Amino acid sequence: MSKVRVHNFAISLDGFGTGADQSMEAPFGHAGGRLMQWFMSTPTFRAMQGADGGTEGVDADFAAQWADGIGAEIMGRNKFGPQRGDWPDDGWVGWWGDEPPFHTPVVVLTHHPREAIAVGETTFHFVDQTPAEALELARSLAPNTDIRIGGGVDTVREFLAADLVDHLHLVQVPIVLGRGERLWDDGAGLTLEGLEERFDIESTPSPSGVTHFVYTRKPRD
Amino acid sequence: MSKVRVHNFAISLDGFGTGADQSMEAPFGHAGGRLMQWFMSTPTFRAMQGADGGTEGVDADFAAQWADGIGAEIMGRNKFGPQRGDWPDDGWVGWWGDEPPFHTPVVVLTHHPREAIAVGETTFHFVDQTPAEALELARSLAPNTDIRIGGGVDTVREFLAADLVDHLHLVQVPIVLGRGERLWDDGAGLTLEGLEERFDIESTPSPSGVTHFVYTRKPRD
């Protein structure tokens, strides 16, 4: 059965998946690169940049799992670009240059649908859909494969709230951000209370200081 | 040098040290016993109840460290009892019966000071003081020993915000509470942003499912 997976999703000790004051120059806001530092030394990240090498170990092992068996990604609009509202005619095709690291169809959730864009081996589909509808679309684009939920924070929270996630890899980074976007609640009353009842949860410490949490969905009735 | 220590302080994945809707019958609110389940099987907890036995292992090893070298505790009023405002003449001497598990002086922070109460080997001192003042008092009551900050959530947060804590043992329990009192912020703008700059942080997973975090204050200038 096709699984829905989240990988390499980093949060601070106080649960923020990104900091406050995001901008084009600071996609993680005041968090800067601190949430992804553990990731940047891994061979997986370096390969995304077209570089060799990297540090082996616990972090590398977890990081490497993000692509195996994945046939499509679903992401929120804010992961695709900094634009808000109607799409400007600015030639933006994402943060990733000529050859994005996905190499699969990518479903971008937006209230402003538009024509699909092909960039290298990746095609971005822009739809205004619920998580369940987007998942159905992703599965039709990539039958019999797993689907990755690529973020950002709101998108991951919405898929968890809708109980659509089978595998959640969280990386808890030992920093306290104080503000930003929290995974655990949307700041407007939606929380993930009781999430643990649906998952088996394991934690693994890394010498880098981060702690990897793997949430595995219990068998559904 | 006398250290200030926090032990066996449990929080949910989303950072709540206690649930919502606390009452006499539900001191942890809707969290019930879930935050302390890992603790109840330990020999340390069982000894507090006058019982033998308990389960050995990671949780037991951490739990056992709470008393070694401690000469006094500082706690918030809500840990001492459910009363609010002026103290009623109700004979309340805490939740712990004739012989509280502290066996040391205990400083209780309250906006309603009153005469000290001796219960068994424990004496409770009720003062309206800042964290730094209360720490000075505790050190005068128990010279050359370590001081434990016993909770609740607000009290631990205040001592951390004032940079008075040398050793913080957090136990992250794999549940999502959604509401309650959060360690990381007071819900009114006070956060612990940047806490990690002052501490070395280690994590240790336990077979029980909880993850132990030890924060060790870096050397002060």
mmCIF file of C-alpha atoms in Angstrom, chain A residues 13-14 30 34 172 174-179 182 184-185 191-196 201 203 205 211 213 215, chain B residues 13-14 30 34 172 174-179 182 184-185 191-196 201 203 205 211 213 215:
data_model
loop_
_atom_site.group_PDB
_atom_site.id
_atom_site.type_symbol
_atom_site.label_atom_id
_atom_site.label_comp_id
_atom_site.label_asym_id
_atom_site.label_seq_id
_atom_site.Cartn_x
_atom_site.Cartn_y
_atom_site.Cartn_z
ATOM 1 C CA LEU A 13 12.640 22.288 21.254
ATOM 2 C CA ASP A 14 9.614 24.539 21.548
ATOM 3 C CA HIS A 30 15.015 34.497 12.528
ATOM 4 C CA ARG A 34 19.972 26.622 12.646
ATOM 5 C CA GLN A 172 14.246 17.983 17.153
ATOM 6 C CA PRO A 174 18.186 21.714 20.612
ATOM 7 C CA ILE A 175 17.355 25.381 20.173
ATOM 8 C CA VAL A 176 14.520 27.448 21.620
ATOM 9 C CA LEU A 177 13.142 29.789 18.947
ATOM 10 C CA GLY A 178 10.428 31.467 20.984
ATOM 11 C CA ARG A 179 8.382 32.474 17.908
ATOM 12 C CA ARG A 182 4.576 25.804 15.435
ATOM 13 C CA TRP A 184 1.728 21.412 17.123
ATOM 14 C CA ASP A 185 -0.864 24.134 16.698
ATOM 15 C CA THR A 191 -3.981 21.527 17.728
ATOM 16 C CA LEU A 192 -2.733 17.991 17.192
ATOM 17 C CA GLU A 193 -3.970 16.856 20.628
ATOM 18 C CA GLY A 194 -4.030 13.075 20.914
ATOM 19 C CA LEU A 195 -1.746 12.497 17.917
ATOM 20 C CA GLU A 196 0.188 9.866 19.867
ATOM 21 C CA ILE A 201 6.968 6.799 18.428
ATOM 22 C CA SER A 203 13.523 8.528 19.402
ATOM 23 C CA PRO A 205 19.817 10.753 19.664
ATOM 24 C CA THR A 211 17.152 13.908 18.284
ATOM 25 C CA PHE A 213 11.783 10.996 16.166
ATOM 26 C CA TYR A 215 6.278 8.297 14.168
ATOM 27 C CA LEU B 13 5.916 16.690 22.705
ATOM 28 C CA ASP B 14 4.215 20.057 22.303
ATOM 29 C CA HIS B 30 -6.697 16.675 31.207
ATOM 30 C CA ARG B 34 0.198 10.419 31.338
ATOM 31 C CA GLN B 172 9.775 14.438 26.924
ATOM 32 C CA PRO B 174 5.477 11.149 23.474
ATOM 33 C CA ILE B 175 2.002 12.612 23.805
ATOM 34 C CA VAL B 176 0.496 15.741 22.267
ATOM 35 C CA LEU B 177 -1.611 17.556 24.865
ATOM 36 C CA GLY B 178 -2.749 20.480 22.742
ATOM 37 C CA ARG B 179 -3.435 22.734 25.750
ATOM 38 C CA ARG B 182 3.770 25.354 28.295
ATOM 39 C CA TRP B 184 8.644 27.351 26.657
ATOM 40 C CA ASP B 185 6.403 30.403 26.990
ATOM 41 C CA THR B 191 9.550 32.973 25.959
ATOM 42 C CA LEU B 192 12.789 31.120 26.597
ATOM 43 C CA GLU B 193 14.175 32.072 23.159
ATOM 44 C CA GLY B 194 17.906 31.455 22.954
ATOM 45 C CA LEU B 195 18.027 29.168 26.007
ATOM 46 C CA GLU B 196 20.313 26.760 24.147
ATOM 47 C CA ILE B 201 22.104 19.580 25.755
ATOM 48 C CA SER B 203 19.249 13.424 24.851
ATOM 49 C CA PRO B 205 15.944 7.621 24.644
ATOM 50 C CA THR B 211 13.287 10.826 25.930
ATOM 51 C CA PHE B 213 17.072 15.633 28.017
ATOM 52 C CA TYR B 215 20.668 20.604 29.983
#
